Amino acid sequence: MKISVLGCGRWGSCIAWYLDKIGHSVLSGGLEDAPEFITLKETRKNDYLSFPDSIEISSDLEYSVNRAEVIVISISCQHLREYMTDISKYNLDGKTIVLCMKGIEETTGKRLTQVVYDFVDKDKTKVAVWVGPGHPQDYVKGIPNCMVIDSEDEAVKLKLVNEFNSELIRFYIGTDLIGTEIGAAAKNVIGICAGMLDGLGYTSMKGALMARAPREISDFITAMGGNGRSAYGLCHLGDYEATLFSKWSHNRMYGEKFAQGDKFEKLAEGVMTTKAIYKISQKENIEMPIVTQLYQVLFEGKDILPALESLFSRNVKNEF
């Protein structure tokens, strides 16, 4: 299968490496002036992995799109609309677009597949998502994990799972695109909360966070028309180890640095996803105490400890 992986950051480069490893014809595409692309082009390696000679590297977007049966996109989710504006200039008929980032568009509140569908005809271009736990640093060492692929098109997700499955990544077939997308996006939000607990020295509270947050996200998924059980699957709860505990989690590290009064310079997708989910919850009158307190800390200047105390001062209720 000819696959173009657009975006060559740590996850995009890992996907290109993985898909080549399991036998596909892979191109890794990026912006010619992006530092990560320049490094890969000049050295064929980055901080995580090395590309074999079989992986083609190109900054020619038209060529990258035209050669591919499957286009995998792995970029900052808030830039997807701008990126699709460029990609949709070329013929996407008969192609499958696979989104490998996690978030909700802050300006519109749309899921990422909905953003793509603003640019393509559903009958001509298929769209899927590839989400779940794992870090490039582990995969390149041969440490296996499980992930999920979901789509509105049953045939497309079955084909992708069969083509992408291996002993390194066991893929499951998603059955709830709404829940899969929201759950994957929201785990980054909870990752920031976990980092803040670490930064405060309250790491032992992450167990309570892990118990309560999926319920909150489950209710949100249900309100959005999805299956609340998805919050307990690979897209959300299954990704907690990689997001709430790992030293490599950008969102967890962002929260930790924030709590310590420091800046974290790398991308933390959960920041704008927090804003997007909060805005939707307010519009739809969905009770989300954890997200609300995090929003107030990130965007309204509320101190973390009073935000935490407000969660503890809520009315006593049954756990289930």
mmCIF file of N, CA and C in Angstrom, residues 17 49 53 64 94 101 112 116 153 171 190 254 273 285 297:
data_model
loop_
_atom_site.group_PDB
_atom_site.id
_atom_site.type_symbol
_atom_site.label_atom_id
_atom_site.label_comp_id
_atom_site.label_asym_id
_atom_site.label_seq_id
_atom_site.Cartn_x
_atom_site.Cartn_y
_atom_site.Cartn_z
ATOM 1 N N TRP A 17 7.976 5.342 10.223
ATOM 2 C CA TRP A 17 8.914 4.256 10.530
ATOM 3 C C TRP A 17 8.170 2.930 10.694
ATOM 4 N N LEU A 49 14.484 8.067 16.460
ATOM 5 C CA LEU A 49 14.629 6.944 15.538
ATOM 6 C C LEU A 49 15.455 7.341 14.328
ATOM 7 N N ASP A 53 16.563 3.529 4.294
ATOM 8 C CA ASP A 53 16.584 4.121 2.957
ATOM 9 C C ASP A 53 15.265 3.948 2.222
ATOM 10 N N SER A 64 3.196 14.361 -2.673
ATOM 11 C CA SER A 64 2.904 13.502 -1.524
ATOM 12 C C SER A 64 1.462 13.038 -1.529
ATOM 13 N N GLY A 94 -11.180 8.847 -3.941
ATOM 14 C CA GLY A 94 -10.706 7.477 -3.844
ATOM 15 C C GLY A 94 -9.636 7.256 -2.788
ATOM 16 N N MET A 101 -3.884 12.563 15.204
ATOM 17 C CA MET A 101 -3.714 13.524 16.288
ATOM 18 C C MET A 101 -5.005 13.583 17.071
ATOM 19 N N LEU A 112 -12.249 16.339 14.763
ATOM 20 C CA LEU A 112 -11.315 16.504 13.653
ATOM 21 C C LEU A 112 -11.826 15.884 12.361
ATOM 22 N N VAL A 116 -12.308 17.702 8.535
ATOM 23 C CA VAL A 116 -11.912 17.158 7.239
ATOM 24 C C VAL A 116 -13.110 17.101 6.295
ATOM 25 N N ASP A 153 -17.039 4.539 8.106
ATOM 26 C CA ASP A 153 -17.101 3.542 7.031
ATOM 27 C C ASP A 153 -16.559 2.210 7.539
ATOM 28 N N PHE A 171 -4.165 -3.734 16.728
ATOM 29 C CA PHE A 171 -5.241 -2.775 16.501
ATOM 30 C C PHE A 171 -6.598 -3.389 16.816
ATOM 31 N N ILE A 190 -6.992 15.615 30.745
ATOM 32 C CA ILE A 190 -6.749 14.959 32.031
ATOM 33 C C ILE A 190 -5.251 14.839 32.290
ATOM 34 N N TYR A 254 3.456 19.711 30.721
ATOM 35 C CA TYR A 254 2.930 21.076 30.703
ATOM 36 C C TYR A 254 2.274 21.409 32.039
ATOM 37 N N THR A 273 -7.783 22.073 23.766
ATOM 38 C CA THR A 273 -8.893 21.130 23.868
ATOM 39 C C THR A 273 -9.695 21.392 25.134
ATOM 40 N N ASN A 285 -24.952 22.897 28.551
ATOM 41 C CA ASN A 285 -25.316 22.726 29.963
ATOM 42 C C ASN A 285 -24.956 21.329 30.476
ATOM 43 N N VAL A 297 -8.263 27.684 35.710
ATOM 44 C CA VAL A 297 -6.840 27.819 36.023
ATOM 45 C C VAL A 297 -6.060 28.283 34.796
#
